[in-house]
Coordinates of C-alpha atoms and ligand atoms in Angstrom, one line a residue:
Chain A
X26 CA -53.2 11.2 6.2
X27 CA -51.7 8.1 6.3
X28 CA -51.8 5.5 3.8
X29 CA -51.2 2.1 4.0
X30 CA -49.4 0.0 1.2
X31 CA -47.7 -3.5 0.1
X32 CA -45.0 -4.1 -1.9
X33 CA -44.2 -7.1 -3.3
X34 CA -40.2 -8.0 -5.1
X35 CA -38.0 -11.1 -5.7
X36 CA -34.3 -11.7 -6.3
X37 CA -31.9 -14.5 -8.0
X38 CA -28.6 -14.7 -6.8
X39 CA -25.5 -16.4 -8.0
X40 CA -23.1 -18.4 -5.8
X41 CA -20.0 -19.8 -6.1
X42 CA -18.2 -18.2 -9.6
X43 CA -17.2 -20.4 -12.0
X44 CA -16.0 -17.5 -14.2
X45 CA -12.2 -18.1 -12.9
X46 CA -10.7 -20.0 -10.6
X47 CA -12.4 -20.0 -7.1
X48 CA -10.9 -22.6 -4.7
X49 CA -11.3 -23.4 -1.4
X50 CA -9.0 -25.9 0.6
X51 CA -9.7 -27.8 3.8
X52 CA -7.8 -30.2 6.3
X53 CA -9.3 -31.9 9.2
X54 CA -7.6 -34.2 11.7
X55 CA -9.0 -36.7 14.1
X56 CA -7.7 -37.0 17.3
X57 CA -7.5 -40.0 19.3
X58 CA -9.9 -38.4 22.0
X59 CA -12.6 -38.7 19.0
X60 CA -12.6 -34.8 18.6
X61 CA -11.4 -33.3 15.1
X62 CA -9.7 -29.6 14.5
X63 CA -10.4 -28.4 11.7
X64 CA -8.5 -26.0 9.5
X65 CA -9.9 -23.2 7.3
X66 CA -8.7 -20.2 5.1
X67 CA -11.8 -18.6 5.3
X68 CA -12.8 -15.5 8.1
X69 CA -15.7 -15.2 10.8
X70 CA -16.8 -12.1 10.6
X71 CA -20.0 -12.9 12.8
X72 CA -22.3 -14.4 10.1
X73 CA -21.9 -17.9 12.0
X74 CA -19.7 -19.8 8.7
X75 CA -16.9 -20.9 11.5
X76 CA -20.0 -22.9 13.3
X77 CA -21.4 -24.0 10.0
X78 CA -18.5 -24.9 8.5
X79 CA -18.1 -27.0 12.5
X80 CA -21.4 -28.4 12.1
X81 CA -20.6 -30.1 8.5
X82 CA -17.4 -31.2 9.5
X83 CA -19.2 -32.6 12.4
X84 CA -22.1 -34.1 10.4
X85 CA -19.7 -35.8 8.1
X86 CA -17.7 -37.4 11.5
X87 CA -20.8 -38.5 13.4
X88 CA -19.6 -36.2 15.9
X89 CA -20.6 -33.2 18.0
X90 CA -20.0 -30.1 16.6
X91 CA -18.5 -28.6 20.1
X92 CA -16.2 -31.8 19.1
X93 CA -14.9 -30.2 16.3
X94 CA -11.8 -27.2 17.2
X95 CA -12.1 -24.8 14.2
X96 CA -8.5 -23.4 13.2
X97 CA -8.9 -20.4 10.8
X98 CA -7.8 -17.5 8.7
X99 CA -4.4 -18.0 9.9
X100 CA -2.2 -18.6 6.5
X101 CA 0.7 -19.3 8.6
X102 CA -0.9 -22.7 9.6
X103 CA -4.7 -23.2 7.6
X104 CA -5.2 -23.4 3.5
X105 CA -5.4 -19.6 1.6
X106 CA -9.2 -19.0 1.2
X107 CA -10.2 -17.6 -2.0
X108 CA -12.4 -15.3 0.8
X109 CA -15.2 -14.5 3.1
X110 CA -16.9 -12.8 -0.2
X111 CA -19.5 -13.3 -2.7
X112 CA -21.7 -15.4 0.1
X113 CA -19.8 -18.7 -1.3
X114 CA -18.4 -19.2 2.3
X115 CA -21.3 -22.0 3.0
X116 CA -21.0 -23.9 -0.3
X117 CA -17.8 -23.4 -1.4
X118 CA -15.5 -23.9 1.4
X119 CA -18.2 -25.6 3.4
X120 CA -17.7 -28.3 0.1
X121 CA -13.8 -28.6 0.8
X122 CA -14.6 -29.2 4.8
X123 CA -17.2 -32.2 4.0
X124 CA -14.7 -33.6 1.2
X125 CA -11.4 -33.2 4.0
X126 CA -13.7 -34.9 6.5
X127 CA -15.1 -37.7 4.3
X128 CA -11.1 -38.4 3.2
X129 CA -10.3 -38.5 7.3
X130 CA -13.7 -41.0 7.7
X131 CA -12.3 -43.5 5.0
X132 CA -9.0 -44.1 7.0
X133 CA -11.2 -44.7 9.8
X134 CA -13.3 -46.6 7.9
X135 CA -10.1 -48.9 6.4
X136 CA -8.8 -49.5 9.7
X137 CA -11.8 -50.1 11.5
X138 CA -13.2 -52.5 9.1
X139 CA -11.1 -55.6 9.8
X140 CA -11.6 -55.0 13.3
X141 CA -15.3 -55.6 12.9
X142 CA -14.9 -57.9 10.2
X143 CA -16.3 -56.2 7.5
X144 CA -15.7 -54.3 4.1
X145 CA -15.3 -50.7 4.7
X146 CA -18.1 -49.8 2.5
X147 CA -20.4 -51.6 5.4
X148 CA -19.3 -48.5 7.8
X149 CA -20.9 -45.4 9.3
X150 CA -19.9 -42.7 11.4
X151 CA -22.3 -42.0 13.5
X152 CA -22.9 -40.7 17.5
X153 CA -19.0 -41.0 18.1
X154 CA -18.7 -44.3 16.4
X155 CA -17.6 -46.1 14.0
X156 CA -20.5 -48.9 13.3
X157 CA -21.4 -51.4 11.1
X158 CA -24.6 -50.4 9.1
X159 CA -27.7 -51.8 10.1
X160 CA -25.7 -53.3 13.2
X161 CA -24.7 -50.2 15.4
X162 CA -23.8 -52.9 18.5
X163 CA -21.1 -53.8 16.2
X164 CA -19.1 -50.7 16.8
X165 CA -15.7 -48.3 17.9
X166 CA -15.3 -45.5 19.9
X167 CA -14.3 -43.3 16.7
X168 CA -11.3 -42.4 19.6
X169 CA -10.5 -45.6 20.0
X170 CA -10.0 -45.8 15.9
X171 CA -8.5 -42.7 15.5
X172 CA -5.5 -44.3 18.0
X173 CA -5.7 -47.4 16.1
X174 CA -4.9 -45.9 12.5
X175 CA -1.9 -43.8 13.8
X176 CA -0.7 -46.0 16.3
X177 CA -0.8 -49.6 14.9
X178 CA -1.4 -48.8 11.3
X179 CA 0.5 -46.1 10.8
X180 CA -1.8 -44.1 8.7
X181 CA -3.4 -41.0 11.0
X182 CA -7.0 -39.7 9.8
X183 CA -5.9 -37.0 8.3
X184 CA -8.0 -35.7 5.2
X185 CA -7.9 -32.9 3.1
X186 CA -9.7 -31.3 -0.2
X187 CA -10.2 -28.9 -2.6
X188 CA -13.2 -27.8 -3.6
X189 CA -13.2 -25.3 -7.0
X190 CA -16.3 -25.3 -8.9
X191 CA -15.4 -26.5 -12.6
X192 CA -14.1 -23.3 -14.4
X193 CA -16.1 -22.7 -17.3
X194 CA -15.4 -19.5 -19.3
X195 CA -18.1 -17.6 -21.0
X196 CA -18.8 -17.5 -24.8
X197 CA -16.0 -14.6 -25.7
X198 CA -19.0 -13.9 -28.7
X199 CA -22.4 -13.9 -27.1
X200 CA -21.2 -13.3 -23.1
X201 CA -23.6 -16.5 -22.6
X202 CA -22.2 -19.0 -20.5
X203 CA -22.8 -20.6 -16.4
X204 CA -20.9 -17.9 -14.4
X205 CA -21.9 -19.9 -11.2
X206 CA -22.1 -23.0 -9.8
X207 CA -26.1 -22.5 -8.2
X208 CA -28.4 -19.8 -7.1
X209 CA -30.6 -18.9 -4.6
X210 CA -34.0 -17.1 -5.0
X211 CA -35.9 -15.2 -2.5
X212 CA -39.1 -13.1 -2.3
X213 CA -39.7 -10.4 0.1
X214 CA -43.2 -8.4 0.8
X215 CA -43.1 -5.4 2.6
X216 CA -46.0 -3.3 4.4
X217 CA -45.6 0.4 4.8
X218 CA -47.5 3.6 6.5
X219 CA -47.0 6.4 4.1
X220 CA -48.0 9.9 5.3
X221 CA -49.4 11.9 2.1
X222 CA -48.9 15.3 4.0
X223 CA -45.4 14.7 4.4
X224 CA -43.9 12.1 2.8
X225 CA -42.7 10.4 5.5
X226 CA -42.2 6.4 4.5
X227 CA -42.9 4.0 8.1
X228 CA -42.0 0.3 7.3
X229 CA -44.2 -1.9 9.0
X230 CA -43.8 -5.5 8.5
X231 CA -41.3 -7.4 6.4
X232 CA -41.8 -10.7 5.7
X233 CA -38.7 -12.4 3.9
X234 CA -39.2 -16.0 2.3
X235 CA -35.4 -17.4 1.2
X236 CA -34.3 -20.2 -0.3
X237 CA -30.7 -20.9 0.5
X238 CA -30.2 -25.0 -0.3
X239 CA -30.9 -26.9 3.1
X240 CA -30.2 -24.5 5.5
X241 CA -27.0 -26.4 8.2
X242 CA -27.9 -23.5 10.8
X243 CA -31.6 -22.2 10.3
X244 CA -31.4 -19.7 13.4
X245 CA -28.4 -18.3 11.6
X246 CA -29.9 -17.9 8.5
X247 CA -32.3 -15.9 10.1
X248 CA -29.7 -14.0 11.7
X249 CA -28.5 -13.2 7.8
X250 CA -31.8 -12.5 6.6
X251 CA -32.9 -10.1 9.1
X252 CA -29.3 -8.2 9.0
X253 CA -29.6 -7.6 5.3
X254 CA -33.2 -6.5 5.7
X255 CA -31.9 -3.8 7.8
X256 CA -29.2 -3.1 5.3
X257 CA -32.3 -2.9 2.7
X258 CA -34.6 -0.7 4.5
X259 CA -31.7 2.0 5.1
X260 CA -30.6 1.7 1.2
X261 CA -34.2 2.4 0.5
X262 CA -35.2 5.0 3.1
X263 CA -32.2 6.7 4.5
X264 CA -29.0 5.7 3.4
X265 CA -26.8 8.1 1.2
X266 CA -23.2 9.4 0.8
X267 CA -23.2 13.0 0.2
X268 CA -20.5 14.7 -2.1
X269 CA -20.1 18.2 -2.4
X270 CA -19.2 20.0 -5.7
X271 CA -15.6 19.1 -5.2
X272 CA -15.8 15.6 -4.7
X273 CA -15.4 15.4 -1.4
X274 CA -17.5 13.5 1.0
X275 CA -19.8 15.9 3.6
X276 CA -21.2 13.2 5.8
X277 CA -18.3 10.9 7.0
X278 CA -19.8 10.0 10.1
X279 CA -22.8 8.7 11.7
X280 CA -24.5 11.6 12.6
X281 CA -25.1 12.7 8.9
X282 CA -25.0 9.5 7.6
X283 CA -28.5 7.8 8.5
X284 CA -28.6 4.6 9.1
X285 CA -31.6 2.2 11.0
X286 CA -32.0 1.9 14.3
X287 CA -34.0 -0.4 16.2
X288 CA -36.7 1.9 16.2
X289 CA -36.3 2.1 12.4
X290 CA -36.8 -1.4 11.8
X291 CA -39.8 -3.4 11.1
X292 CA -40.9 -6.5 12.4
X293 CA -39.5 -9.3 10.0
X294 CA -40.8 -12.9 9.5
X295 CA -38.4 -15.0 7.9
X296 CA -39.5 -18.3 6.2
X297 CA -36.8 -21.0 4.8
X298 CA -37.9 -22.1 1.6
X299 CA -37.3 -26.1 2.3
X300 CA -34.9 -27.2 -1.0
X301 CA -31.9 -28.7 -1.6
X302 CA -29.1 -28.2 -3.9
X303 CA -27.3 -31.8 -4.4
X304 CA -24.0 -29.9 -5.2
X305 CA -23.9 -28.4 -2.2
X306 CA -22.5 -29.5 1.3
X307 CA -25.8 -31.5 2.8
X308 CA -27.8 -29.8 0.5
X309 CA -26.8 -25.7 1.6
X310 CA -26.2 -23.2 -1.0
X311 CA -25.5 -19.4 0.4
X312 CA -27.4 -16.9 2.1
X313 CA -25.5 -13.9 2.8
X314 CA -25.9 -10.9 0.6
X315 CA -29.2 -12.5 -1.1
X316 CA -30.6 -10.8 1.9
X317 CA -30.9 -7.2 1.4
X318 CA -31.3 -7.7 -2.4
X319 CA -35.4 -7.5 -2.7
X320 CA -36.0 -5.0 0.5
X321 CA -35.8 -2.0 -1.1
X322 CA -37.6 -2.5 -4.1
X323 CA -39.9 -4.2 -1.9
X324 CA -40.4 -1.3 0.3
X325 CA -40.2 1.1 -3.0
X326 CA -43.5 -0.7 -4.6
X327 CA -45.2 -0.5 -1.4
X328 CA -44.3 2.9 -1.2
X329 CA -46.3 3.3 -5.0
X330 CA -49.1 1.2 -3.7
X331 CA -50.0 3.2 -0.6
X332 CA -49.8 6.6 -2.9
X333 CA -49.5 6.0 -6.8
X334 CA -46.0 7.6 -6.8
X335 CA -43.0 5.8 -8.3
X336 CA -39.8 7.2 -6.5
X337 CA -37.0 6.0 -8.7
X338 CA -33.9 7.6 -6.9
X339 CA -32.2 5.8 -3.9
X340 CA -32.8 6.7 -0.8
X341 CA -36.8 7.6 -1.0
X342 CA -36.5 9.8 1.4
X343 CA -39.5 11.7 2.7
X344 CA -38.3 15.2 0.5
X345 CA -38.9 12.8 -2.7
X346 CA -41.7 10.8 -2.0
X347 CA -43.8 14.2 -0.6
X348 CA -42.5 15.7 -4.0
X349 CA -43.9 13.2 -5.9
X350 CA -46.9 13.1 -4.5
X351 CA -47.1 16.6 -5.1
X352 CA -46.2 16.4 -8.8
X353 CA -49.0 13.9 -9.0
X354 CA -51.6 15.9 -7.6
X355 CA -50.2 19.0 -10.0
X356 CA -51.0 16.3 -12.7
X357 CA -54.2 15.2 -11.8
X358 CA -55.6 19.0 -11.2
X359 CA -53.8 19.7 -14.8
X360 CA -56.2 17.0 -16.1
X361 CA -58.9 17.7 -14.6
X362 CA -58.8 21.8 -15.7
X363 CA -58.2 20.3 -19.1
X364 CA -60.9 18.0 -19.3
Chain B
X11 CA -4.2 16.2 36.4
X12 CA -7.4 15.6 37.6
X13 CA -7.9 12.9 40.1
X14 CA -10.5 10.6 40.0
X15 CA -12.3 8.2 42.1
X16 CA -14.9 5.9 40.9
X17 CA -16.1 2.3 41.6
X18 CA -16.1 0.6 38.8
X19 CA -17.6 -3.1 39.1
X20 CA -18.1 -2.7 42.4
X21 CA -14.5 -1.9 43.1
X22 CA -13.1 1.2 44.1
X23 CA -9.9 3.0 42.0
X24 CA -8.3 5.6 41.7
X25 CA -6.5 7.4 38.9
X26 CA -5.1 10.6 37.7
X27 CA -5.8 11.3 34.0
X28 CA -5.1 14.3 32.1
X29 CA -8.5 17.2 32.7
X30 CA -9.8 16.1 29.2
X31 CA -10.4 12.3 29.0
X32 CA -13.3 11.2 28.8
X33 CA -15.0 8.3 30.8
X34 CA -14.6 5.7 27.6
X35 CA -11.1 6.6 27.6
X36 CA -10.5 6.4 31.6
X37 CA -11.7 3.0 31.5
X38 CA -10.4 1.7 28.3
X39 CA -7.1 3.2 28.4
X40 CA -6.2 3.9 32.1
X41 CA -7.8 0.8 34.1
X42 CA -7.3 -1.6 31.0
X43 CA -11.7 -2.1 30.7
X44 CA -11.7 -2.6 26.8
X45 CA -15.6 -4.0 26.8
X46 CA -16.8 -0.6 26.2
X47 CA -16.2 0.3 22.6
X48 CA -15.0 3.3 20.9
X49 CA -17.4 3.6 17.5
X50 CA -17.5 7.6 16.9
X51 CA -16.4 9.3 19.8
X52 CA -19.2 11.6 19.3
X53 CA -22.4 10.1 20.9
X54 CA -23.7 8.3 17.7
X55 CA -23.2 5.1 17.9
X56 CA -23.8 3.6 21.8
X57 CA -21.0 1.3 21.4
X58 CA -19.4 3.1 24.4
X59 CA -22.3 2.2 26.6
X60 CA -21.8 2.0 30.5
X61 CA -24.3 2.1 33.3
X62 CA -23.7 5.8 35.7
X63 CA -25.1 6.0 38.9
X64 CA -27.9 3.5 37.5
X65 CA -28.5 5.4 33.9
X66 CA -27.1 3.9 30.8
X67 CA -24.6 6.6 29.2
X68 CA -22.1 7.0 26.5
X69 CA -18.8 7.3 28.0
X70 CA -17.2 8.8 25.3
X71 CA -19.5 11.9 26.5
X72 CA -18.8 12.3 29.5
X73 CA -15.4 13.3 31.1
X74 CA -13.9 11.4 33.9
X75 CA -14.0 13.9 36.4
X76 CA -17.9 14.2 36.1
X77 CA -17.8 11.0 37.6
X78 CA -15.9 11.3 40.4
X79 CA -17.3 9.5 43.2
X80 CA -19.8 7.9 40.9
X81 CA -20.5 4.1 40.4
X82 CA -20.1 2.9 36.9
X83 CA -21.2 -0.7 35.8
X84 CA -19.5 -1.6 32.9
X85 CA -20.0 -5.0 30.5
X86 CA -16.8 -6.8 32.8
X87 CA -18.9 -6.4 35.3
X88 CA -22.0 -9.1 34.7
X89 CA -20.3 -12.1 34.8
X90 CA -18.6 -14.0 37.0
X91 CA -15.6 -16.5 36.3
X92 CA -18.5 -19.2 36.4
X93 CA -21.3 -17.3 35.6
X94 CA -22.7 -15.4 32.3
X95 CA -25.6 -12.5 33.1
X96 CA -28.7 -13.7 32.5
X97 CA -29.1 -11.1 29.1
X98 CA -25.8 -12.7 28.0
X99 CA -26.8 -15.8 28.3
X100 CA -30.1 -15.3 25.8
X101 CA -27.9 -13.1 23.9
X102 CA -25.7 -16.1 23.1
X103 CA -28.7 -18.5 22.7
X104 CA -30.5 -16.3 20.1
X105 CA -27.7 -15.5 18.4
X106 CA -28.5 -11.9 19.1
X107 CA -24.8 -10.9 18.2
X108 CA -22.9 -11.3 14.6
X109 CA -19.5 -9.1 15.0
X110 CA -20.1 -8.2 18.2
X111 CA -18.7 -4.7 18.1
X112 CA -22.1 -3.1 19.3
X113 CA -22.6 -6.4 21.8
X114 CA -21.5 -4.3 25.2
X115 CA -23.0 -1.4 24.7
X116 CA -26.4 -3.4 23.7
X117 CA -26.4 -5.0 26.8
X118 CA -25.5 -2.6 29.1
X119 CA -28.3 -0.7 28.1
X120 CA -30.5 -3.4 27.9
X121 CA -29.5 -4.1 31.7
X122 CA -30.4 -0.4 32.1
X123 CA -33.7 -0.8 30.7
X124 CA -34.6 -4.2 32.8
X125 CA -33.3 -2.7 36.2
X126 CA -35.6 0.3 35.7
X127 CA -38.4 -1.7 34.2
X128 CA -38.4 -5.4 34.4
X129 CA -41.2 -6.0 32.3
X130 CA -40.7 -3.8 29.6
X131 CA -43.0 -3.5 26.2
X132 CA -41.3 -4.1 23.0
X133 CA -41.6 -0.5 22.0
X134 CA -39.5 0.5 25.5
X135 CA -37.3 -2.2 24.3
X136 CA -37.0 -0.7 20.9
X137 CA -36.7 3.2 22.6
X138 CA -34.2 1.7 25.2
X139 CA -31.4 0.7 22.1
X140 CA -32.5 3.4 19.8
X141 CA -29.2 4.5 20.8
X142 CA -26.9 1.6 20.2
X143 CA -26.3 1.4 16.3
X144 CA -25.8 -1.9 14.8
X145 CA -24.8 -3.0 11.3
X146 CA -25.2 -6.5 11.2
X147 CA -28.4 -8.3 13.2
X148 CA -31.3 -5.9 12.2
X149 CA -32.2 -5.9 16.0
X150 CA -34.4 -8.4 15.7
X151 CA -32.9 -11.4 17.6
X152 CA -31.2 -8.7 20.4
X153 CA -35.2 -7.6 21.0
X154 CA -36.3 -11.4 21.3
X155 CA -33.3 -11.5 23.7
X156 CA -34.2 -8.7 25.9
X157 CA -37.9 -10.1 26.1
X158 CA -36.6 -13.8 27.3
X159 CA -35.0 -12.0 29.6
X160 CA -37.6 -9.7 30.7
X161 CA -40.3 -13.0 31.4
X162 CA -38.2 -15.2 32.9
X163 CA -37.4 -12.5 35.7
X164 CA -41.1 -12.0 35.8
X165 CA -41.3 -15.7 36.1
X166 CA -39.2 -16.4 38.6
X167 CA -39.0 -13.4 40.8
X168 CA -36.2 -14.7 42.6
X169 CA -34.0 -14.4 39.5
X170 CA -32.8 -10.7 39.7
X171 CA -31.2 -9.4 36.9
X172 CA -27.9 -9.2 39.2
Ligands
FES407 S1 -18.3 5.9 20.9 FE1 -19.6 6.8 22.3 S2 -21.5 6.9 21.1 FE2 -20.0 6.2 19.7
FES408 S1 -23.4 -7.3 15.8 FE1 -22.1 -6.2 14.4 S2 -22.6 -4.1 14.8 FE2 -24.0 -5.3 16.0

């Protein structure tokens, strides 16, 4: 019969190592058309960062973020990224975007502040323009700046930045230290069917609750979050590389090698914890590989909820969890003939 | 040589490929169609995905010649210069997609799905991409795609899903 269970598990996460050095460089350039281009070390590899990255750029501009042309992983023209790894894309390099962008915005801001007859600390970027605070009649087409600064002033908005979170080394003694610059926490509760004739493990609901700083692109994060939850439910259900005796891998493709389809997956609710992390770019921290960190042992407590077995080997495949449940029972009639 | 003839897109071609290729490999190779994806070769993965005679398939299992004189609908073949299909369209709004490697064979068998049943239940929507593995999205967003699609066709039953 079928049993029904929850799980409950959370995660920390570290992002951005401070363990050695782990830099991230930026330049952005605005043109006189009031568009900027952007360019990063760092690699789109779907998760969205290009856009994000785009979008604070943008934010720190006052412009759109289809304004802003993104120029990346190119070495030949864009800064060498420390990499698209360790889900420090966000903070790390999104950090050296918002720093190149606020060093273009303060050429802006110097040129265009005579011209509207005040100190450039009075100034903000903001819908296209270049206003006076408090006064946003008084203002320039950030265009119309741009083509000021190179062509009258002879300074072009050109910024750029490094960001490196500060290198601190552990204590070589007690390994105690701050390996990273922030974390990210998350808590993730999963509902499961679990059939006690045959072990077979359904996952029925997954609903994820992530903090990841002030999310720049919440549809995105959601996109992360529910990628990694099917990364989790196939590390805790079907995922495995098989070896033989020799070493040698026996399941090298997909038709050994299980992994969820979309008939595999539950349905996922995804909350954004609502926080902010004041060292990170407006507020973000990282949200990539937290994802699929508490689905698993999520799914593996639900699993002893619904039937009172613990299955402590990865994947709980349906072979383990019915043997469980039959070692339980064995233990249980053991008792009861004792007693 | 075998000698094939197919429509493809709605256009008719021509081609003489060796007996053994296979439908993923006539298009990708011999009429330059890259949409469809090689993933395994070997039916596991649906990146291959193309629409036959009106049933989504993997092309890397079939072999050209069984599809001589067949029409095969293949991701190029949704949108126009000005136009995106109305699934790629939601697709791209719901960021449905991360890498995109699985995107085309998704869709096409998505379109499959909504030409046969244009108001399908999330667990035909589910059934329909059982076959078209993905690493990245957890299916989620592509399902919420799909269903867009599905009630705004029934919404508007002059918007075909072309
Ligand atoms: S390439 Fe055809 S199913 Fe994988
Ligand atoms: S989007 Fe990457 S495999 Fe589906």
């Amino acid at each position: 019969m079928k049993r029904r269970g929850r799980g409950i598990a959370c995660m920390w996460y570290p992002i951005g190592f401070t363990a050695s050095a782990n830099p991230s460089a930026a330049v952005v350039k605005v043109n006189e058309d009031g568009t900027a281009t952007l360019l990063t070390g760092t690699v789109e590899t779907g998760q969205g960062s290009l856009t994000v990255l785009a979008q604070i750029a943008a934010q720190a501009l006052g412009i759109a973020t289809d304004d802003v042309h993104v120029v990346s992983a190119d070495t030949d023209t864009t800064p060498m990224d420390t990499g698209a790894i360790a889900s420090r894309t966000t903070y790390v390099t999104g950090n050296a975007v918002m720093l190149a962008a606020e060093n273009a915005k303060k050429i802006l801001f110097e040129v265009a502040a005579p011209l509207l007859g005040v100190e450039p600390a009075h100034l903000e970027a903001k819908d296209h323009k270049i206003q006076v605070k408090g006064f946003p009649q008084r203002n320039m087409h950030i265009g119309d700046v741009a083509e000021h600064a190179r062509g009258v002033k002879g300074t072009p908005p050109i910024g750029s930045a490094t960001f490196n979170p500060a290198v601190l080394k552990l204590d070589p003694e007690t390994g105690q230290g701050k390996p990273f610059a922030t974390y990210v926490y998350a808590t993730q509760i999963a509902e499961v069917d679990v059939d006690d004739e045959t072990g077979e493990v359904e996952v029925l609901r997954i609903v994820a609750s992530h903090d990841c700083g002030a999310p720049i692109n919440p549809m995105l994060v959601e996109g992360q979050v529910e990628g990694g939850i099917s990364m989790g439910v196939g590390f805790a259900l079907q995922e495995e590389m098989l070896f033989d005796s020799s070493g040698r891998l026996i399941n090298p493709n997909l038709t050994n090698y299980i992994m969820p389809t979309s008939l595999d997956m539950p349905s996922v609710e995804v909350d954004i914890v609502d926080s902010y992390d004041e060292t990170g770019p407006f507020g973000a921290k990282g949200v990539g590989e937290p994802t699929c960190v508490s689905t698993a042992a999520a799914i593996l407590n639900a699993i002893h909820n619904a039937v009172g077995v613990r299955v402590t080997s990865l994947p709980a495949t349906a072979e383990k969890v019915f043997a469980a449940i039959q070692a339980k029972r064995a233990q249980e009639a053991k008792l009861v003939t004792a007693g | 040589m075998a000698k094939v003839t197919i429509t493809v897109n709605g256009e008719a071609r021509t081609v003489s490929v060796p007996p053994e290729t296979t439908l993923l490999k006539l298009l990708r190779e011999h009429l330059n169609l890259t949409g469809a994806k090689l993933g395994c070769d070997v039916g596991d993965c649906g990146a291959c995905t193309v629409i036959v005679n009106g049933k989504s398939v993997n092309s890397c299992l079939m072999l050209a010649s069984q599809v001589d004189g067949f029409d095969v609908l293949t991701i190029e073949g949704l949108a126009t210069t000005d136009q995106l299909h109305p699934l790629q369209t939601a697709f791209e709004e719901k960021g449905s997609l991360q890498c995109g490697f699985c995107g085309p064979g998704v869709i096409m068998s998505a379109k499959a799905l909504l030409d046969e049943e244009p108001d399908p239940s999330v667990e035909r929507i589910r059934d329909a991409l059982a076959g078209n593995l993905c690493r990245c999205t957890g299916y989620s967003k592509m399902i919420e795609a799909v269903q867009a699609v599905a009630n705004s066709v029934n919404s508007h039953p002059s918007v075909k899903s072309a």
